[in-house]
Coordinates of C-alpha atoms in Angstrom, one line a residue:
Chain A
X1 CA 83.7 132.5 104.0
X2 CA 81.3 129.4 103.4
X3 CA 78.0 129.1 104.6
X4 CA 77.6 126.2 106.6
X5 CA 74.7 124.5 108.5
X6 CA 75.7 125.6 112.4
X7 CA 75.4 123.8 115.1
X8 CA 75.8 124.1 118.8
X9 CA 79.1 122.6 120.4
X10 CA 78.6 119.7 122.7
X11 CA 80.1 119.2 125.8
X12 CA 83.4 117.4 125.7
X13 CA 83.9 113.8 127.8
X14 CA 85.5 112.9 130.5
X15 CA 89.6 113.0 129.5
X16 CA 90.2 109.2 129.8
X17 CA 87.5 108.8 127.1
X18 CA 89.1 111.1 125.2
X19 CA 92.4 109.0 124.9
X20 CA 93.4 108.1 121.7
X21 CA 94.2 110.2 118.3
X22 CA 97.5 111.0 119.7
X23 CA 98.4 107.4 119.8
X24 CA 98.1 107.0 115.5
X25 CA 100.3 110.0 115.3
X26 CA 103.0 108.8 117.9
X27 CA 102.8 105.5 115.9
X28 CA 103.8 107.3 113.0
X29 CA 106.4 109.4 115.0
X30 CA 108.2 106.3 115.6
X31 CA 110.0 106.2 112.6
X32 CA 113.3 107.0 110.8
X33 CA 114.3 109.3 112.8
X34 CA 113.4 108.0 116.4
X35 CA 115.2 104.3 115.1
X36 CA 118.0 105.3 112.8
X37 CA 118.9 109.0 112.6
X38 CA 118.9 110.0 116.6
X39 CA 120.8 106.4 117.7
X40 CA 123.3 106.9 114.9
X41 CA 123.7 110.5 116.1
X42 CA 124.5 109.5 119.6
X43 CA 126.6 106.6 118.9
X44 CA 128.8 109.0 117.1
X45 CA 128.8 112.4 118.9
X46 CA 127.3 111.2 121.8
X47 CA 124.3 112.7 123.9
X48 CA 125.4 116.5 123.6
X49 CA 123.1 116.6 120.3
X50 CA 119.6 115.3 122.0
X51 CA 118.5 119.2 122.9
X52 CA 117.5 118.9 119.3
X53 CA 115.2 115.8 119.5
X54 CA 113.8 118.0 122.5
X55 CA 113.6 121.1 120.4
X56 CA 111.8 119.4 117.7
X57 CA 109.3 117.6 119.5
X58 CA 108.6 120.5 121.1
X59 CA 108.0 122.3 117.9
X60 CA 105.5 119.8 116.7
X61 CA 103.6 119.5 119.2
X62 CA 102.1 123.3 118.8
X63 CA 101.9 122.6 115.0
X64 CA 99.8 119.9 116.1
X65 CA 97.8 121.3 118.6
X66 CA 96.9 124.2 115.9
X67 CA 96.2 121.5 113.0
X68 CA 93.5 120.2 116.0
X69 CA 92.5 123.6 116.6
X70 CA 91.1 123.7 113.1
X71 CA 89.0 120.3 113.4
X72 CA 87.7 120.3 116.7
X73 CA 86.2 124.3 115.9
X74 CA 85.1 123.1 112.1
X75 CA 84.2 119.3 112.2
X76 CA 86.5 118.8 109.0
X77 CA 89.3 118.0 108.5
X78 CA 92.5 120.7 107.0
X79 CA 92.5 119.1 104.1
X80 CA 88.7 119.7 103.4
X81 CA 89.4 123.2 104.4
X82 CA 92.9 124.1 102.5
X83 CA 91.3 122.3 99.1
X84 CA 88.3 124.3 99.3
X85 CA 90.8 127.8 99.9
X86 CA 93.4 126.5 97.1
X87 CA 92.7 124.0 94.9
X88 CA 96.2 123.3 94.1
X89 CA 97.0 122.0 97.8
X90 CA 95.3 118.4 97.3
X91 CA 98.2 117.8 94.6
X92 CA 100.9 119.5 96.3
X93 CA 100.1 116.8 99.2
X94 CA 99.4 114.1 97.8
X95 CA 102.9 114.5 95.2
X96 CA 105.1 115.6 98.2
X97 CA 103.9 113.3 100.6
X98 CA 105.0 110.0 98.1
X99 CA 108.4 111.6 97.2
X100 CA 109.1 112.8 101.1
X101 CA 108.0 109.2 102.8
X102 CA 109.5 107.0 99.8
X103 CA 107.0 104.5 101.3
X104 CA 108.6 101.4 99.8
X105 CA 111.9 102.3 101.5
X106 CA 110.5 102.4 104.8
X107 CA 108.7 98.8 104.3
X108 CA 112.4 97.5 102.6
X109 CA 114.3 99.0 105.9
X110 CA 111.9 97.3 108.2
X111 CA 111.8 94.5 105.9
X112 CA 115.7 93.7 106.2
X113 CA 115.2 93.6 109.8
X114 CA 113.2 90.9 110.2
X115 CA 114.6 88.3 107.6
X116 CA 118.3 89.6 109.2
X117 CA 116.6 87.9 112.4
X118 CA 114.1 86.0 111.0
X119 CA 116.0 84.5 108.2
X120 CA 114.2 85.1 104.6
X121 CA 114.4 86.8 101.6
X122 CA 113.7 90.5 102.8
X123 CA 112.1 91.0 99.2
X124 CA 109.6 88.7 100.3
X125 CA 109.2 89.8 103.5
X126 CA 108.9 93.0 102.5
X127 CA 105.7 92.0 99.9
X128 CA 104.3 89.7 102.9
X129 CA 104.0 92.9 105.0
X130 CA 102.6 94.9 102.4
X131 CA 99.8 92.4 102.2
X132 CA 99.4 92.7 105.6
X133 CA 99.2 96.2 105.7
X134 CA 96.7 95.8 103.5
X135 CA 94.8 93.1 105.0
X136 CA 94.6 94.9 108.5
X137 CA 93.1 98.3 106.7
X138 CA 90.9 96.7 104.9
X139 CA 89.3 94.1 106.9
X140 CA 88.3 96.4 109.7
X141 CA 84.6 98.3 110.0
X142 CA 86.2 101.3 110.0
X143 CA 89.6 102.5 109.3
X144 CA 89.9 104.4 112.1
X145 CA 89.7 102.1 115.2
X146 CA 91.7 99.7 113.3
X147 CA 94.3 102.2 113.2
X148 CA 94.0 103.4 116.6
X149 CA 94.4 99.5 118.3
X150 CA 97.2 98.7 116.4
X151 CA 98.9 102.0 117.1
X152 CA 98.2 101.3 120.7
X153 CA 99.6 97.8 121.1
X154 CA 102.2 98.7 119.3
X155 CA 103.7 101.5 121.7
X156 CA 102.5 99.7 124.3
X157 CA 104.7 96.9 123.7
X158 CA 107.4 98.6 121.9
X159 CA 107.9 101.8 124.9
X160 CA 107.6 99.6 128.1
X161 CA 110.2 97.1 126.4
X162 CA 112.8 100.1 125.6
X163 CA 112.0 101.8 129.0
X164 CA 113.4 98.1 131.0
X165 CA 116.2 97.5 128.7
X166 CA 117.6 101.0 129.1
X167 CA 117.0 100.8 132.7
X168 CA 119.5 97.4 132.6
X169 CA 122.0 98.9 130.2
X170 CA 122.5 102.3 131.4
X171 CA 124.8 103.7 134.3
X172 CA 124.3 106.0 136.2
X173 CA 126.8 108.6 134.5
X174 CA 124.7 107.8 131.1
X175 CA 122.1 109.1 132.3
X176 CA 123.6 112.1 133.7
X177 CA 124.7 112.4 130.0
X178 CA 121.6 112.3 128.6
X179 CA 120.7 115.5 131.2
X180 CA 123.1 117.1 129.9
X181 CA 122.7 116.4 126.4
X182 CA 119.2 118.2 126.6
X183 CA 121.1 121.4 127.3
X184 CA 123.3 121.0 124.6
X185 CA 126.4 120.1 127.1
X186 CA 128.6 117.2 125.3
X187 CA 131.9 116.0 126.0
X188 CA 133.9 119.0 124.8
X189 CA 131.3 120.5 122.4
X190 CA 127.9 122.5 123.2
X191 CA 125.1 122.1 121.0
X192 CA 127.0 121.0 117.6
X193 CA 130.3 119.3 117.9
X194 CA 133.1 119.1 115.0
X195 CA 132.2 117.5 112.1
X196 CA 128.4 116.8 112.5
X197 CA 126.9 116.3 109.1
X198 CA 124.4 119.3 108.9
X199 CA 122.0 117.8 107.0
X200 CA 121.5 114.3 109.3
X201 CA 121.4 116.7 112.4
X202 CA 118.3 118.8 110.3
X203 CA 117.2 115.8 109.2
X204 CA 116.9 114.4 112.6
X205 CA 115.7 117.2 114.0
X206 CA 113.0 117.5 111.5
X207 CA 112.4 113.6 112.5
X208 CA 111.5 114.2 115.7
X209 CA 107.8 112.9 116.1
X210 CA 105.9 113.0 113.4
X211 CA 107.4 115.0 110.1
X212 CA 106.1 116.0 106.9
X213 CA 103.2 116.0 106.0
X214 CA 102.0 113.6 108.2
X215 CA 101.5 115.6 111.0
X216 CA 98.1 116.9 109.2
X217 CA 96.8 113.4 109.7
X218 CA 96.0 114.9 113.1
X219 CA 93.2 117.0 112.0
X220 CA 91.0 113.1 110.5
X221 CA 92.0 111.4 113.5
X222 CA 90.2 114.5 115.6
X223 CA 87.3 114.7 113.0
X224 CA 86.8 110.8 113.2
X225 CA 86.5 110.3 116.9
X226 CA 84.3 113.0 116.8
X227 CA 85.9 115.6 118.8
X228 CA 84.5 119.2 119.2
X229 CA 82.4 119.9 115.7
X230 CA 83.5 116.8 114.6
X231 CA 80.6 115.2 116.6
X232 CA 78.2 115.8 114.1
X233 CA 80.2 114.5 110.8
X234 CA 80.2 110.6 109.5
X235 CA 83.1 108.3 110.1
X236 CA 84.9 106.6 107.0
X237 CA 85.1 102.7 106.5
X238 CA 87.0 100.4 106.3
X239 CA 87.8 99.5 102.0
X240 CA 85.5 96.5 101.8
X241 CA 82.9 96.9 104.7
X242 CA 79.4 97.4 102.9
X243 CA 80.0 98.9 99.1
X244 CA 80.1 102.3 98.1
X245 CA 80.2 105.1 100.6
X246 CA 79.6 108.3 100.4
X247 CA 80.1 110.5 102.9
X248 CA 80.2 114.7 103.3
X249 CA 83.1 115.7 104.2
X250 CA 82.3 119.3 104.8
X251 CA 82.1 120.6 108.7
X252 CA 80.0 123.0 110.5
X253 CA 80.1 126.7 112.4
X254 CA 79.2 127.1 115.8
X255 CA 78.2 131.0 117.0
X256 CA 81.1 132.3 119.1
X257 CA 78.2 133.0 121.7
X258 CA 79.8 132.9 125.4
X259 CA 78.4 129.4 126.0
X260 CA 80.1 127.5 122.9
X261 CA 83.2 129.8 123.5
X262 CA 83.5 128.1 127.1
X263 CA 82.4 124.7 126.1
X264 CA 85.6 125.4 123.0
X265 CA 88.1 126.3 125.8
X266 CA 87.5 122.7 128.3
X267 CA 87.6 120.6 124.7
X268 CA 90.5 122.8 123.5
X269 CA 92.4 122.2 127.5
X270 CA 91.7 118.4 127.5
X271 CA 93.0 118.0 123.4
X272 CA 96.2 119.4 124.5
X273 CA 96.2 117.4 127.7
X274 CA 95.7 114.2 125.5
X275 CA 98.5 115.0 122.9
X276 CA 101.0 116.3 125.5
X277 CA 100.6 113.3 127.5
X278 CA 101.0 110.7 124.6
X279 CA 102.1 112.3 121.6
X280 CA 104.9 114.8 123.5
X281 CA 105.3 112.5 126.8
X282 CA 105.4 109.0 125.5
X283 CA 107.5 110.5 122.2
X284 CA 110.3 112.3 124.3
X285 CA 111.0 109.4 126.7
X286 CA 110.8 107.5 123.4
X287 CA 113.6 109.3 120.9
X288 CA 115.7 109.9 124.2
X289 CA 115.6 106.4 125.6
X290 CA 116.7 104.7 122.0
X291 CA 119.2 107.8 121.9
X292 CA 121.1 106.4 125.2
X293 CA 120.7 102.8 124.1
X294 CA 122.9 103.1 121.3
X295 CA 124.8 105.4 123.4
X296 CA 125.6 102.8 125.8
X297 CA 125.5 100.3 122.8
X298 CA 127.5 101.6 120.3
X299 CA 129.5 104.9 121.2
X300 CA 132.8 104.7 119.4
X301 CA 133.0 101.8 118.4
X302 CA 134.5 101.2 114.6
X303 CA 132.5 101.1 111.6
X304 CA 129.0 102.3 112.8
X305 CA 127.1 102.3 109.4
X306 CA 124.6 105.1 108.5
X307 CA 121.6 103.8 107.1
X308 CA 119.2 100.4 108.8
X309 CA 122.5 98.2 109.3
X310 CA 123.3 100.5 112.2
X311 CA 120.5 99.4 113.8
X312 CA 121.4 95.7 113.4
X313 CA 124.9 96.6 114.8
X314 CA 123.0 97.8 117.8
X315 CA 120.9 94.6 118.2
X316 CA 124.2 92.6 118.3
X317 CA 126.0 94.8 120.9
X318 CA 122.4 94.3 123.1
X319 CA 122.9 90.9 122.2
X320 CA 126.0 90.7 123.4
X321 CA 125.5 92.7 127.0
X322 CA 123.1 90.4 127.7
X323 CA 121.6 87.5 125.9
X324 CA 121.2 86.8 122.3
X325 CA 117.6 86.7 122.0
X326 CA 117.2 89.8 123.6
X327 CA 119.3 91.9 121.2
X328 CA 116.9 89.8 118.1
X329 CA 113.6 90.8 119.9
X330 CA 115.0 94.7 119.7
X331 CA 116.0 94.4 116.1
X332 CA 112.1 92.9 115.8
X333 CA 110.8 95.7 117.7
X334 CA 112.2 98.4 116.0
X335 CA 111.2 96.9 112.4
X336 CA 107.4 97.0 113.6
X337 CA 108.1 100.2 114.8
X338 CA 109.5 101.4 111.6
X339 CA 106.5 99.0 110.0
X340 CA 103.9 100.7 111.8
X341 CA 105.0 104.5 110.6
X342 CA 104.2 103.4 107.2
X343 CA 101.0 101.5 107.5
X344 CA 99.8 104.7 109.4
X345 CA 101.1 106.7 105.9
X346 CA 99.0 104.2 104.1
X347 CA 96.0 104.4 106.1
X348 CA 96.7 108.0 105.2
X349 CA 96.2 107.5 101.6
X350 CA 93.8 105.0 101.6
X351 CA 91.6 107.8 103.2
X352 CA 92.3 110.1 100.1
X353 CA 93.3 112.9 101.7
X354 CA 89.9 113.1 104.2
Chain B
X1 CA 118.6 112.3 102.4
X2 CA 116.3 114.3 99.5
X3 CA 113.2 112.9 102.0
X4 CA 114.1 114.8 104.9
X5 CA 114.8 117.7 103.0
X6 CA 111.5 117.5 101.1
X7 CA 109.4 116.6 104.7
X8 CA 110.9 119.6 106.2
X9 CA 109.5 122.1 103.0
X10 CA 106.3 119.7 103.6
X11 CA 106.3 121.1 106.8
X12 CA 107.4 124.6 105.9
X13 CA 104.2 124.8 103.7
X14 CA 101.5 123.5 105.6
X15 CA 102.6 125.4 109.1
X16 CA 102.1 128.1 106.7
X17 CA 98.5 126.9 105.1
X18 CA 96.8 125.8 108.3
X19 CA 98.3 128.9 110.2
X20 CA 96.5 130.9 107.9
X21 CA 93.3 129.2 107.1
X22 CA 92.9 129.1 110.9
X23 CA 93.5 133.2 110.9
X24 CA 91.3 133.7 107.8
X25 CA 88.4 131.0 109.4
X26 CA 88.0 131.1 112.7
X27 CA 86.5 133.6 114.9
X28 CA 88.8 135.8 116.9
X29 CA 87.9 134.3 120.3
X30 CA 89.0 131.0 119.6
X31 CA 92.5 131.8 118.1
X32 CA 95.8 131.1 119.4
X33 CA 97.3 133.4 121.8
X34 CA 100.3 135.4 121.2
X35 CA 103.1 133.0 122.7
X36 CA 101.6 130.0 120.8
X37 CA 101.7 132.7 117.3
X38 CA 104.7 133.6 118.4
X39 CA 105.9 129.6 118.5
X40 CA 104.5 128.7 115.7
X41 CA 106.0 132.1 113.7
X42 CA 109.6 130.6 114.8
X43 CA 109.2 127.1 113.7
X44 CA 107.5 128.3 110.6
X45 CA 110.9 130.3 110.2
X46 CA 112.8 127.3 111.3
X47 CA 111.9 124.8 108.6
X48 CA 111.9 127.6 105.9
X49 CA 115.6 128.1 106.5
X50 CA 116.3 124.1 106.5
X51 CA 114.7 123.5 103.4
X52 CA 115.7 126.5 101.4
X53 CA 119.8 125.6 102.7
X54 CA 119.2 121.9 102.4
X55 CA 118.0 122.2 99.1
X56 CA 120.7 125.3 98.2
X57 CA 123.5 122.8 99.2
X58 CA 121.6 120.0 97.3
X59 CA 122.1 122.2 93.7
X60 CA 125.2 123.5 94.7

């Protein structure tokens, strides 16, 4: 084990100060498989598949709530400690987290929603929020607020929006559906029906919230707000904000004495407060709410297309249920949605690994 | 559809790695408790089984 310089644990805040690092992650969760994989799902099979949005959500959140475990009791973050176990597991990272996220493809999908309502070129769209991306991670002080505030507005816009328009759409018997969709109860089938594609349904589930590698992004977010250990460790900046920085990235030991074993337990209790609240409680009325919108949307109708058009077929049906600039402010929303998971994956990377 | 696949072996591996660093690190009083192990032993198992069938029925 490595020496390090120890410390004592301070005492944790109050819980609404602690607000926050499940926000980035959420904003990442709201991706592929929240827009495109769990709608198309629905609109096909219906709601009798969502136990396994539930299931998987479930899943990461105690993945997550270990990966935390980790910073708040070290003041580093994973990666710090895996690379200095393995030396291999920077590279293993860093090559499966381009070839898993496909980066570009995200931007492209989100891209082709806004110039389908936009009008455009989505090549150029697509390059014009690239430069943005850029723009916002560079320009802050740090990276980190930056992130968190635009995670923030973000789901703050994009939940409250899905909550009213589901709330208009949706009868009563859809949502008794959707209960019973989370007990694996569809119409004639319970848990898989005929015919599912296996790997969509996996896919999907694995989807649900965060996914990949990205749910170790946890462990900087906890390290840079200074959580636990993490209270004694420098924050990174922002690309251009003063020059070279050089920073120590390694953490620190506490003594398990009874004291910093209590003060572990109320930081370790208000952490998983924080993330079930926001990451597990604004995720699951997320995925399930844009579940029974396309469900109400699109359920058999003809020709629902795998892949980003779906979601534009969505947008038109909205469109048509109620007025036509409704259904183009959804298809906007979910682009930044699907925008926002990969400017999180490149805040990521422009932290190199930390 | 080879994203998924790869993000769930992503997934597979470092449930795995942080699992164990925590086990190997961390002092005994601040380690999970059984039904949390016992959780995170099942979605370790979980995403294992997808990748290794996604990827068999990928070569196959």
């Amino acid at each position: 084990m490595l020496k390090r310089a120890q410390k004592l644990l301070p005492s944790p805040p109050p819980f609404k100060a602690l607000l926050g690092p499940s926000f980035i992650l959420l904003g990442l969760g709201l991706g592929s498989g929240e827009v495109i994989l769990w709608p198309y799902l629905a609109s096909n099979w219906g709601l009798g598949i969502v136990w396994g949005a539930v299931l998987g959500i479930t899943f990461q959140f105690f993945i997550n709530m270990e990966i935390e475990r980790y910073s708040l009791a070290r003041g580093e973050s994973v990666f710090v400690g895996l690379a200095r176990r393995w030396a291999w597991v920077p590279y293993w990272l860093i090559l499966s987290t381009i070839i898993g996220f496909g980066w570009p493809g995200i931007i492209a999908s989100s891209a082709f929603l806004f110039s389908s309502v936009l009008g455009g070129d989505s090549t150029a769209v697509a390059i014009a929020l690239l430069i943005l991306i850029g723009i916002i991670l560079s320009t802050g002080k740090y990276i980190y607020p930056t992130i968190e505030r635009f995670s923030q507005a973000i789901i703050l816009i994009g939940v409250p929006s899905i909550v009213l328009l589901t709330l208009y759409l949706a009868a009563g018997t859809d949502w008794s559906e959707l209960l019973r969709g989370i007990v694996g109860q569809g119409r004639g089938y319970s848990f898989l029906p005929v015919g599912i594609p296996l790997a969509t349904f996996l896919a999907a589930f694995a989807y649900s919230g965060a996914g990949g590698n990205l749910n170790l992004t946890q462990s900087s977010y906890i390290r840079e707000k200074g959580y636990g250990m993490g209270h004694y460790t420098e924050k990174i900046k922002g690309l251009f904000s003063g020059g070279q920085q050089k920073i120590d990235l390694n953490g620190f030991e506490f003594q398990p004495t009874e004291q910093n074993v209590a003060l572990f337990k109320s930081w370790w209790k208000l952490v998983n407060r924080e993330h079930a609240l926001v990451f597990y409680g604004l995720g699951i009325t997320t995925i399930l709410l844009l579940a029974l919108l396309s469900f109400v949307t699109t359920f058999g109708l003809e020709g629902n297309a795998q892949g980003i058009k779906f979601v534009l077929n969505e947008a038109r049906v909205i469109g048509q249920k109620t007025i036509p600039a409704i259904g183009s402010l959804f298809a906007v929303i979910m682009g930044i949605m699907l925008k926002s998971c990969s400017a999180s994956a490149y805040s990521r990377s422009a932290s190199k690994n930390r | 559809m080879i994203g998924a696949v790869i993000n769930a072996l992503c997934m597979f591996v470092h449930i795995g790695l942080v699992n164990w660093l925590n086990y190997k690190e961390l002092p005994p009083e601040i380690q999970p408790h059984l039904a949390r192990r016992i959780l995170i032993i099942i979605a370790f198992s979980f995403f294992g089984l997808f990748s290794f069938y996604s990827l068999w029925n990928t070569f196959n």
